[in-house]
Tab-separated table of N, CA and C in Angstrom:
chain	number	residue	atom	x	y	z
A	4	UNK	N	89.132	99.615	-1.550
A	4	UNK	CA	89.179	100.836	-0.815
A	4	UNK	C	88.150	100.791	0.277
A	5	UNK	N	88.477	101.182	1.485
A	5	UNK	CA	87.590	101.017	2.623
A	5	UNK	C	86.818	102.265	2.956
A	6	UNK	N	86.986	103.266	2.271
A	6	UNK	CA	86.259	104.491	2.520
A	6	UNK	C	86.929	105.399	3.517
A	7	UNK	N	88.171	105.201	3.755
A	7	UNK	CA	88.869	106.106	4.674
A	7	UNK	C	89.288	107.349	3.930
A	8	UNK	N	89.220	108.423	4.658
A	8	UNK	CA	89.665	109.690	4.092
A	8	UNK	C	91.137	109.806	4.413
A	9	UNK	N	91.849	110.270	3.363
A	9	UNK	CA	93.268	110.401	3.542
A	9	UNK	C	93.556	111.421	4.632
A	10	UNK	N	94.476	111.110	5.493
A	10	UNK	CA	94.870	112.022	6.573
A	10	UNK	C	93.999	111.867	7.814
A	11	UNK	N	92.937	111.127	7.783
A	11	UNK	CA	92.125	110.925	8.981
A	11	UNK	C	92.501	109.606	9.618
A	12	UNK	N	92.502	109.568	10.899
A	12	UNK	CA	92.917	108.350	11.583
A	12	UNK	C	91.916	107.231	11.328
A	13	UNK	N	92.413	106.061	11.421
A	13	UNK	CA	91.531	104.924	11.216
A	13	UNK	C	90.654	104.724	12.439
A	14	UNK	N	89.626	103.996	12.255
A	14	UNK	CA	88.654	103.727	13.321
A	14	UNK	C	89.335	102.981	14.462
A	15	UNK	N	90.212	102.081	14.127
A	15	UNK	CA	90.877	101.326	15.180
A	15	UNK	C	91.801	102.215	16.001
A	16	UNK	N	92.377	103.219	15.343
A	16	UNK	CA	93.223	104.141	16.116
A	16	UNK	C	92.376	104.986	17.058
A	17	UNK	N	91.257	105.419	16.614
A	17	UNK	CA	90.351	106.224	17.448
A	17	UNK	C	89.893	105.378	18.627
A	18	UNK	N	89.555	104.176	18.316
A	18	UNK	CA	89.117	103.280	19.385
A	18	UNK	C	90.263	103.024	20.357
A	19	UNK	N	91.457	102.848	19.825
A	19	UNK	CA	92.619	102.597	20.675
A	19	UNK	C	92.893	103.800	21.571
A	20	UNK	N	92.788	104.999	20.989
A	20	UNK	CA	93.007	106.208	21.803
A	20	UNK	C	91.928	106.340	22.872
A	21	UNK	N	90.715	106.084	22.462
A	21	UNK	CA	89.615	106.149	23.430
A	21	UNK	C	89.845	105.129	24.547
A	22	UNK	N	90.261	103.929	24.183
A	22	UNK	CA	90.533	102.894	25.183
A	22	UNK	C	91.682	103.305	26.104
A	23	UNK	N	92.701	103.936	25.493
A	23	UNK	CA	93.824	104.412	26.318
A	23	UNK	C	93.337	105.468	27.312
A	24	UNK	N	92.495	106.362	26.834
A	24	UNK	CA	91.949	107.407	27.710
A	24	UNK	C	91.111	106.797	28.831
A	25	UNK	N	90.305	105.820	28.468
A	25	UNK	CA	89.481	105.141	29.472
A	25	UNK	C	90.362	104.402	30.482
A	26	UNK	N	91.385	103.725	29.971
A	26	UNK	CA	92.289	103.009	30.878
A	26	UNK	C	93.021	103.994	31.785
A	27	UNK	N	93.401	105.113	31.215
A	27	UNK	CA	94.092	106.128	32.019
A	27	UNK	C	93.163	106.651	33.117
A	28	UNK	N	91.913	106.982	32.720
A	28	UNK	CA	90.944	107.450	33.725
A	28	UNK	C	90.617	106.346	34.722
A	29	UNK	N	90.525	105.133	34.229
A	29	UNK	CA	90.281	103.997	35.129
A	29	UNK	C	91.420	103.887	36.150
A	30	UNK	N	92.654	104.039	35.699
A	30	UNK	CA	93.804	104.009	36.603
A	30	UNK	C	93.733	105.133	37.630
A	31	UNK	N	93.327	106.325	37.166
A	31	UNK	CA	93.192	107.467	38.088
A	31	UNK	C	92.088	107.197	39.109
A	32	UNK	N	90.953	106.648	38.614
A	32	UNK	CA	89.848	106.339	39.519
A	32	UNK	C	90.256	105.259	40.517
A	33	UNK	N	90.990	104.268	40.054
A	33	UNK	CA	91.443	103.201	40.943
A	33	UNK	C	92.380	103.772	42.008
A	34	UNK	N	93.264	104.696	41.594
A	34	UNK	CA	94.177	105.332	42.553
A	34	UNK	C	93.382	106.147	43.567
A	35	UNK	N	92.395	106.915	43.101
A	35	UNK	CA	91.550	107.697	44.005
A	35	UNK	C	90.794	106.773	44.963
A	36	UNK	N	90.296	105.653	44.429
A	36	UNK	CA	89.570	104.693	45.275
A	36	UNK	C	90.507	104.124	46.333
A	37	UNK	N	91.749	103.791	45.955
A	37	UNK	CA	92.728	103.294	46.936
A	37	UNK	C	93.039	104.353	47.980
A	38	UNK	N	93.204	105.596	47.517
A	38	UNK	CA	93.457	106.699	48.459
A	38	UNK	C	92.291	106.866	49.426
A	39	UNK	N	91.060	106.802	48.907
A	39	UNK	CA	89.878	106.923	49.767
A	39	UNK	C	89.817	105.762	50.758
A	40	UNK	N	90.119	104.572	50.276
A	40	UNK	CA	90.108	103.399	51.145
A	40	UNK	C	91.147	103.571	52.258
A	41	UNK	N	92.333	104.051	51.913
A	41	UNK	CA	93.388	104.279	52.911
A	41	UNK	C	92.950	105.325	53.923
A	42	UNK	N	92.356	106.430	53.437
A	42	UNK	CA	91.887	107.475	54.361
A	42	UNK	C	90.762	106.972	55.258
A	43	UNK	N	89.886	106.126	54.718
A	43	UNK	CA	88.808	105.540	55.526
A	43	UNK	C	89.390	104.638	56.618
A	44	UNK	N	90.379	103.836	56.246
A	44	UNK	CA	91.019	102.964	57.237
A	44	UNK	C	91.703	103.793	58.316
A	45	UNK	N	92.372	104.875	57.911
A	45	UNK	CA	93.026	105.750	58.883
A	45	UNK	C	91.986	106.400	59.797
A	46	UNK	N	90.880	106.833	59.215
A	46	UNK	CA	89.816	107.446	60.014
A	46	UNK	C	89.222	106.431	60.985
A	47	UNK	N	89.012	105.202	60.522
A	47	UNK	CA	88.483	104.156	61.405
A	47	UNK	C	89.455	103.856	62.532
A	48	UNK	N	90.753	103.827	62.219
A	48	UNK	CA	91.759	103.595	63.261
A	48	UNK	C	91.750	104.738	64.271
A	49	UNK	N	91.628	105.965	63.782
A	49	UNK	CA	91.587	107.127	64.684
A	49	UNK	C	90.346	107.074	65.580
A	50	UNK	N	89.211	106.707	64.981
A	50	UNK	CA	87.973	106.565	65.768
A	50	UNK	C	88.162	105.492	66.837
A	51	UNK	N	88.768	104.366	66.469
A	51	UNK	CA	89.003	103.282	67.433
A	51	UNK	C	89.930	103.761	68.551
A	52	UNK	N	90.980	104.510	68.192
A	52	UNK	CA	91.888	105.053	69.214
A	52	UNK	C	91.144	106.007	70.141
A	53	UNK	N	90.316	106.881	69.562
A	53	UNK	CA	89.544	107.833	70.359
A	53	UNK	C	88.570	107.100	71.284
A	54	UNK	N	87.941	106.044	70.781
A	54	UNK	CA	87.024	105.264	71.613
A	54	UNK	C	87.773	104.587	72.755
A	55	UNK	N	88.960	104.040	72.452
A	55	UNK	CA	89.765	103.402	73.500
A	55	UNK	C	90.192	104.426	74.534
A	56	UNK	N	90.607	105.605	74.087
A	56	UNK	CA	91.003	106.669	75.011
A	56	UNK	C	89.818	107.111	75.858
A	57	UNK	N	88.668	107.260	75.224
A	57	UNK	CA	87.455	107.651	75.954
A	57	UNK	C	87.114	106.609	77.012
A	58	UNK	N	87.211	105.334	76.645
A	58	UNK	CA	86.913	104.263	77.595
A	58	UNK	C	87.915	104.283	78.751
A	59	UNK	N	89.203	104.472	78.431
A	59	UNK	CA	90.225	104.516	79.478
A	59	UNK	C	89.975	105.692	80.419
A	60	UNK	N	89.616	106.838	79.856
A	60	UNK	CA	89.318	108.009	80.693
A	60	UNK	C	88.082	107.764	81.552
A	61	UNK	N	87.088	107.094	80.983
A	61	UNK	CA	85.866	106.790	81.744
A	61	UNK	C	86.191	105.864	82.908
A	62	UNK	N	86.991	104.826	82.651
A	62	UNK	CA	87.383	103.891	83.716
A	62	UNK	C	88.180	104.627	84.790
A	63	UNK	N	89.119	105.467	84.359
A	63	UNK	CA	89.932	106.241	85.317
A	63	UNK	C	89.052	107.160	86.155
A	64	UNK	N	88.114	107.842	85.497
A	64	UNK	CA	87.203	108.733	86.209
A	64	UNK	C	86.372	107.958	87.227
A	65	UNK	N	85.858	106.795	86.830
A	65	UNK	CA	85.043	105.994	87.745
A	65	UNK	C	85.861	105.515	88.936
A	66	UNK	N	87.134	105.127	88.701
A	66	UNK	CA	88.003	104.717	89.805
A	66	UNK	C	88.266	105.882	90.747
A	67	UNK	N	88.570	107.056	90.172
A	67	UNK	CA	88.820	108.238	91.000
A	67	UNK	C	87.569	108.616	91.783
A	68	UNK	N	86.425	108.517	91.145
A	68	UNK	CA	85.165	108.839	91.818
A	68	UNK	C	84.908	107.866	92.959
A	69	UNK	N	85.162	106.581	92.731
A	69	UNK	CA	84.973	105.581	93.789
A	69	UNK	C	85.952	105.834	94.935
A	70	UNK	N	87.203	106.175	94.611
A	70	UNK	CA	88.189	106.467	95.653
A	70	UNK	C	87.776	107.699	96.444
A	71	UNK	N	87.267	108.703	95.744
A	71	UNK	CA	86.816	109.923	96.423
A	71	UNK	C	85.629	109.621	97.338
A	72	UNK	N	84.699	108.812	96.857
A	72	UNK	CA	83.555	108.427	97.698
A	72	UNK	C	84.030	107.684	98.943
A	73	UNK	N	84.967	106.766	98.744
A	73	UNK	CA	85.500	105.990	99.855
A	73	UNK	C	86.177	106.906	100.878
A	74	UNK	N	86.977	107.858	100.369
A	74	UNK	CA	87.645	108.805	101.273
A	74	UNK	C	86.616	109.645	102.016
A	75	UNK	N	85.583	110.101	101.303
A	75	UNK	CA	84.559	110.924	101.939
A	75	UNK	C	83.826	110.122	103.013
A	76	UNK	N	83.517	108.847	102.721
A	76	UNK	CA	82.857	108.002	103.717
A	76	UNK	C	83.747	107.792	104.935
A	77	UNK	N	85.051	107.578	104.702
A	77	UNK	CA	85.992	107.406	105.811
A	77	UNK	C	86.076	108.694	106.632
A	78	UNK	N	86.106	109.838	105.954
A	78	UNK	CA	86.141	111.117	106.667
A	78	UNK	C	84.855	111.329	107.466
A	79	UNK	N	83.727	110.926	106.892
A	79	UNK	CA	82.464	111.061	107.609
A	79	UNK	C	82.463	110.167	108.853
A	80	UNK	N	83.006	108.942	108.714
A	80	UNK	CA	83.103	108.051	109.873
A	80	UNK	C	84.006	108.657	110.939
A	81	UNK	N	85.137	109.236	110.521
A	81	UNK	CA	86.039	109.887	111.471
A	81	UNK	C	85.328	111.041	112.164
A	82	UNK	N	84.571	111.798	111.378
A	82	UNK	CA	83.852	112.931	111.947
A	82	UNK	C	82.847	112.453	112.990
A	83	UNK	N	82.150	111.372	112.697
A	83	UNK	CA	81.195	110.817	113.661
A	83	UNK	C	81.935	110.399	114.931
A	84	UNK	N	83.102	109.742	114.757
A	84	UNK	CA	83.893	109.334	115.916
A	84	UNK	C	84.379	110.536	116.713
A	85	UNK	N	84.843	111.566	116.016
A	85	UNK	CA	85.327	112.774	116.690
A	85	UNK	C	84.183	113.452	117.434
A	86	UNK	N	83.017	113.491	116.790
A	86	UNK	CA	81.863	114.122	117.458
A	86	UNK	C	81.462	113.329	118.704
A	87	UNK	N	81.513	112.001	118.617
A	87	UNK	CA	81.189	111.183	119.785
A	87	UNK	C	82.219	111.406	120.887
A	88	UNK	N	83.496	111.476	120.500
A	88	UNK	CA	84.543	111.720	121.498
A	88	UNK	C	84.397	113.108	122.105
A	89	UNK	N	84.049	114.081	121.278
A	89	UNK	CA	83.829	115.435	121.783
A	89	UNK	C	82.687	115.448	122.794
A	90	UNK	N	81.615	114.731	122.477
A	90	UNK	CA	80.487	114.670	123.413
A	90	UNK	C	80.907	113.999	124.713
A	91	UNK	N	81.715	112.936	124.602
A	91	UNK	CA	82.223	112.260	125.787
A	91	UNK	C	83.085	113.201	126.622
A	92	UNK	N	83.958	113.948	125.944
A	92	UNK	CA	84.819	114.891	126.665
A	92	UNK	C	84.009	116.001	127.323
A	93	UNK	N	82.996	116.477	126.630
A	93	UNK	CA	82.145	117.528	127.226
A	93	UNK	C	81.431	117.000	128.458
A	94	UNK	N	80.973	115.763	128.368
A	94	UNK	CA	80.249	115.211	129.517
A	94	UNK	C	81.202	114.916	130.662
A	95	UNK	N	82.484	114.681	130.357
A	95	UNK	CA	83.466	114.402	131.411
A	95	UNK	C	84.200	115.670	131.819
A	96	UNK	N	83.754	116.800	131.351
A	96	UNK	CA	84.355	118.093	131.681
A	96	UNK	C	85.823	118.134	131.283
A	97	UNK	N	86.162	117.514	130.163
A	97	UNK	CA	87.517	117.589	129.635
A	97	UNK	C	88.456	116.529	130.148
A	98	UNK	N	87.979	115.605	130.999
A	98	UNK	CA	88.855	114.582	131.555
A	98	UNK	C	88.411	113.229	131.016
A	99	UNK	N	89.376	112.463	130.560
A	99	UNK	CA	89.076	111.136	130.065
A	99	UNK	C	90.109	110.195	130.659
A	100	UNK	N	89.669	109.032	131.126
A	100	UNK	CA	90.621	108.099	131.718
A	100	UNK	C	90.216	106.676	131.398
A	101	UNK	N	91.190	105.795	131.495
A	101	UNK	CA	90.928	104.374	131.385
A	101	UNK	C	90.710	103.841	132.789
A	102	UNK	N	89.743	102.983	133.003
A	102	UNK	CA	89.531	102.466	134.357
A	102	UNK	C	90.713	101.591	134.797
A	103	UNK	N	91.062	101.621	136.072
A	103	UNK	CA	92.192	100.847	136.554
A	103	UNK	C	91.978	99.340	136.397
A	104	UNK	N	90.748	98.892	136.285
A	104	UNK	CA	90.503	97.460	136.168
A	104	UNK	C	90.731	96.939	134.751
A	105	UNK	N	91.333	97.775	133.892
A	105	UNK	CA	91.671	97.314	132.554
A	105	UNK	C	92.617	96.140	132.662
A	106	UNK	N	93.403	96.104	133.688
A	106	UNK	CA	94.291	94.970	133.894
A	106	UNK	C	95.572	95.405	134.563
A	107	UNK	N	95.876	94.838	135.715
A	107	UNK	CA	97.127	95.198	136.382
A	107	UNK	C	98.309	94.563	135.658
A	108	UNK	N	99.434	95.261	135.731
A	108	UNK	CA	100.664	94.705	135.173
A	108	UNK	C	101.321	93.844	136.238
A	109	UNK	N	101.767	92.711	135.863
A	109	UNK	CA	102.375	91.765	136.801
A	109	UNK	C	103.895	91.818	136.631
A	110	UNK	N	104.603	91.966	137.759
A	110	UNK	CA	106.058	91.858	137.728
A	110	UNK	C	106.430	90.655	138.580
A	111	UNK	N	107.687	90.366	138.619
A	111	UNK	CA	108.147	89.229	139.420
A	111	UNK	C	107.950	89.520	140.899
A	112	UNK	N	107.940	90.793	141.277
A	112	UNK	CA	107.875	91.122	142.698
A	112	UNK	C	106.470	91.466	143.173
A	113	UNK	N	105.699	92.247	142.362
A	113	UNK	CA	104.345	92.604	142.807
A	113	UNK	C	103.517	93.105	141.631
A	114	UNK	N	102.236	93.162	141.842
A	114	UNK	CA	101.343	93.722	140.838
A	114	UNK	C	101.399	95.244	140.933
A	115	UNK	N	101.296	95.893	139.777
A	115	UNK	CA	101.246	97.352	139.743
A	115	UNK	C	99.863	97.784	139.285
A	116	UNK	N	99.338	98.773	139.947
A	116	UNK	CA	98.096	99.399	139.486
A	116	UNK	C	98.491	100.705	138.808
A	117	UNK	N	98.042	100.859	137.571
A	117	UNK	CA	98.425	102.025	136.783
A	117	UNK	C	97.171	102.774	136.361
A	118	UNK	N	97.187	104.075	136.584
A	118	UNK	CA	96.098	104.955	136.136
A	118	UNK	C	96.624	105.731	134.929
A	119	UNK	N	95.859	105.709	133.835
A	119	UNK	CA	96.230	106.436	132.623
A	119	UNK	C	95.045	107.300	132.226
A	120	UNK	N	95.316	108.578	131.971
A	120	UNK	CA	94.236	109.470	131.562
A	120	UNK	C	94.760	110.607	130.712
A	121	UNK	N	93.838	111.274	130.045
A	121	UNK	CA	94.188	112.474	129.286
A	121	UNK	C	93.290	113.596	129.756
A	122	UNK	N	93.809	114.796	129.659
A	122	UNK	CA	93.028	115.967	130.053
A	122	UNK	C	93.155	116.982	128.937
A	123	UNK	N	92.068	117.221	128.253
A	123	UNK	CA	92.034	118.228	127.194
A	123	UNK	C	91.525	119.508	127.841
A	124	UNK	N	92.411	120.465	127.978
A	124	UNK	CA	92.040	121.708	128.659
A	124	UNK	C	91.372	122.703	127.723
A	125	UNK	N	91.254	122.340	126.443
A	125	UNK	CA	90.538	123.198	125.505
A	125	UNK	C	91.238	124.515	125.255
A	126	UNK	N	92.552	124.507	125.132
A	126	UNK	CA	93.359	125.700	124.851
A	126	UNK	C	93.154	126.782	125.903
A	127	UNK	N	93.073	126.371	127.149
A	127	UNK	CA	92.937	127.348	128.232
A	127	UNK	C	93.905	126.987	129.358
A	128	UNK	N	94.079	127.897	130.285
A	128	UNK	CA	94.949	127.677	131.446
A	128	UNK	C	94.317	126.572	132.292
A	129	UNK	N	95.034	125.463	132.543
A	129	UNK	CA	94.418	124.326	133.223
A	129	UNK	C	93.983	124.610	134.664
A	130	UNK	N	94.654	125.516	135.315
A	130	UNK	CA	94.293	125.772	136.705
A	130	UNK	C	93.878	127.216	136.918
A	131	UNK	N	93.608	127.932	135.852
A	131	UNK	CA	93.167	129.319	135.957
A	131	UNK	C	91.688	129.409	136.303
A	132	UNK	N	91.230	130.638	136.393
A	132	UNK	CA	89.833	130.887	136.758
A	132	UNK	C	88.868	130.316	135.708
A	133	UNK	N	89.264	130.350	134.434
A	133	UNK	CA	88.363	129.857	133.386
A	133	UNK	C	88.272	128.340	133.350
A	134	UNK	N	89.109	127.651	134.129
A	134	UNK	CA	89.102	126.187	134.128
A	134	UNK	C	87.848	125.627	134.797
A	135	UNK	N	87.165	126.447	135.573
A	135	UNK	CA	85.947	125.982	136.232
A	135	UNK	C	86.260	124.897	137.251
A	136	UNK	N	85.444	123.871	137.269
A	136	UNK	CA	85.642	122.798	138.243
A	136	UNK	C	86.453	121.631	137.667
A	137	UNK	N	87.109	121.830	136.508
A	137	UNK	CA	87.893	120.759	135.889
A	137	UNK	C	89.018	120.263	136.803
A	138	UNK	N	89.792	121.140	137.490
A	138	UNK	CA	90.843	120.618	138.374
A	138	UNK	C	90.274	119.737	139.493
A	139	UNK	N	89.124	120.131	140.037
A	139	UNK	CA	88.507	119.329	141.090
A	139	UNK	C	88.065	117.972	140.526
A	140	UNK	N	87.495	117.987	139.310
A	140	UNK	CA	87.070	116.743	138.679
A	140	UNK	C	88.271	115.842	138.406
A	141	UNK	N	89.406	116.439	138.064
A	141	UNK	CA	90.628	115.659	137.844
A	141	UNK	C	91.061	115.006	139.156
A	142	UNK	N	91.093	115.789	140.232
A	142	UNK	CA	91.477	115.230	141.541
A	142	UNK	C	90.539	114.094	141.932
A	143	UNK	N	89.254	114.312	141.737
A	143	UNK	CA	88.275	113.298	142.118
A	143	UNK	C	88.442	112.029	141.284
A	144	UNK	N	88.784	112.185	139.998
A	144	UNK	CA	88.949	110.994	139.167
A	144	UNK	C	90.225	110.240	139.519
A	145	UNK	N	91.210	110.936	140.057
A	145	UNK	CA	92.453	110.282	140.446
A	145	UNK	C	92.268	109.436	141.711
A	146	UNK	N	91.368	109.845	142.569
A	146	UNK	CA	91.258	109.195	143.878
A	146	UNK	C	89.878	108.586	144.124
A	147	UNK	N	89.248	108.074	143.101
A	147	UNK	CA	87.907	107.492	143.272
A	147	UNK	C	87.968	106.026	143.703
A	148	UNK	N	89.117	105.409	143.622
A	148	UNK	CA	89.214	103.988	143.923
A	148	UNK	C	89.720	103.777	145.345
A	149	UNK	N	89.263	102.688	145.944
A	149	UNK	CA	89.660	102.391	147.325
A	149	UNK	C	91.165	102.218	147.445
A	150	UNK	N	91.719	101.510	146.462
A	150	UNK	CA	93.157	101.292	146.460
A	150	UNK	C	93.811	102.305	145.545
A	151	UNK	N	94.787	103.066	145.990
A	151	UNK	CA	95.445	104.017	145.095
A	151	UNK	C	96.294	103.268	144.063
A	152	UNK	N	96.534	103.898	142.961
A	152	UNK	CA	97.372	103.309	141.926
A	152	UNK	C	98.841	103.514	142.288
A	153	UNK	N	99.686	102.663	141.741
A	153	UNK	CA	101.119	102.788	141.964
A	153	UNK	C	101.740	103.828	141.033
A	154	UNK	N	101.206	103.912	139.838
A	154	UNK	CA	101.744	104.844	138.848
A	154	UNK	C	100.572	105.570	138.204
A	155	UNK	N	100.747	106.897	138.056
A	155	UNK	CA	99.736	107.715	137.385
A	155	UNK	C	100.365	108.343	136.138
A	156	UNK	N	99.678	108.212	135.009
A	156	UNK	CA	100.100	108.869	133.770
A	156	UNK	C	98.974	109.805	133.358
A	157	UNK	N	99.306	111.081	133.206
A	157	UNK	CA	98.316	112.058	132.776
A	157	UNK	C	98.874	112.792	131.569
A	158	UNK	N	98.189	112.701	130.461
A	158	UNK	CA	98.591	113.416	129.252
A	158	UNK	C	97.753	114.675	129.124
A	159	UNK	N	98.421	115.787	128.892
A	159	UNK	CA	97.734	117.075	128.731
A	159	UNK	C	97.542	117.344	127.244
A	160	UNK	N	96.375	117.833	126.899
A	160	UNK	CA	96.091	118.219	125.508
A	160	UNK	C	95.633	119.663	125.496
A	161	UNK	N	96.156	120.396	124.564
A	161	UNK	CA	95.783	121.799	124.359
A	161	UNK	C	95.984	122.637	125.611
A	162	UNK	N	96.995	122.325	126.390
A	162	UNK	CA	97.285	123.119	127.579
A	162	UNK	C	97.978	124.416	127.220
A	163	UNK	N	97.532	125.512	127.801
A	163	UNK	CA	98.131	126.821	127.540
A	163	UNK	C	98.513	127.408	128.888
A	164	UNK	N	99.752	127.860	128.971
A	164	UNK	CA	100.207	128.436	130.239
A	164	UNK	C	101.158	129.567	129.941
A	165	UNK	N	101.082	130.631	130.738
A	165	UNK	CA	101.988	131.774	130.544
A	165	UNK	C	103.321	131.543	131.147
């Protein structure tokens, strides 16, 4: 007789049940560990995606910023050119011309002298009272050379007439 009480489970059964419980909990813990590992991998992938997106946005922003700087520099250069041209026009009283010695055009029959100029009247009547001495300056610029030109081209800018 081994000292077992009738109706009580044997020691090996208790141990077996305990082992089953431990194995069951071990299985649950292993499943939880796998789930945690999967969630960690998903979180790491999301972080990597966010970092890649952040980097792409940073690169895009830097490109846009460089393009904007380039455009601003080009606009500033244009502004400097416009201001220089404005100063030139003010000093020429609104008349600008190319000198006739830029080069005569040669035809089979004779050389042509061509005068080309622009006149920015500044949104005013070109020959009105407010024109000042601009018409006289235009006449003088047309006939300053010993030899007259064969063809005259005059472009009007901002001319206003009733």
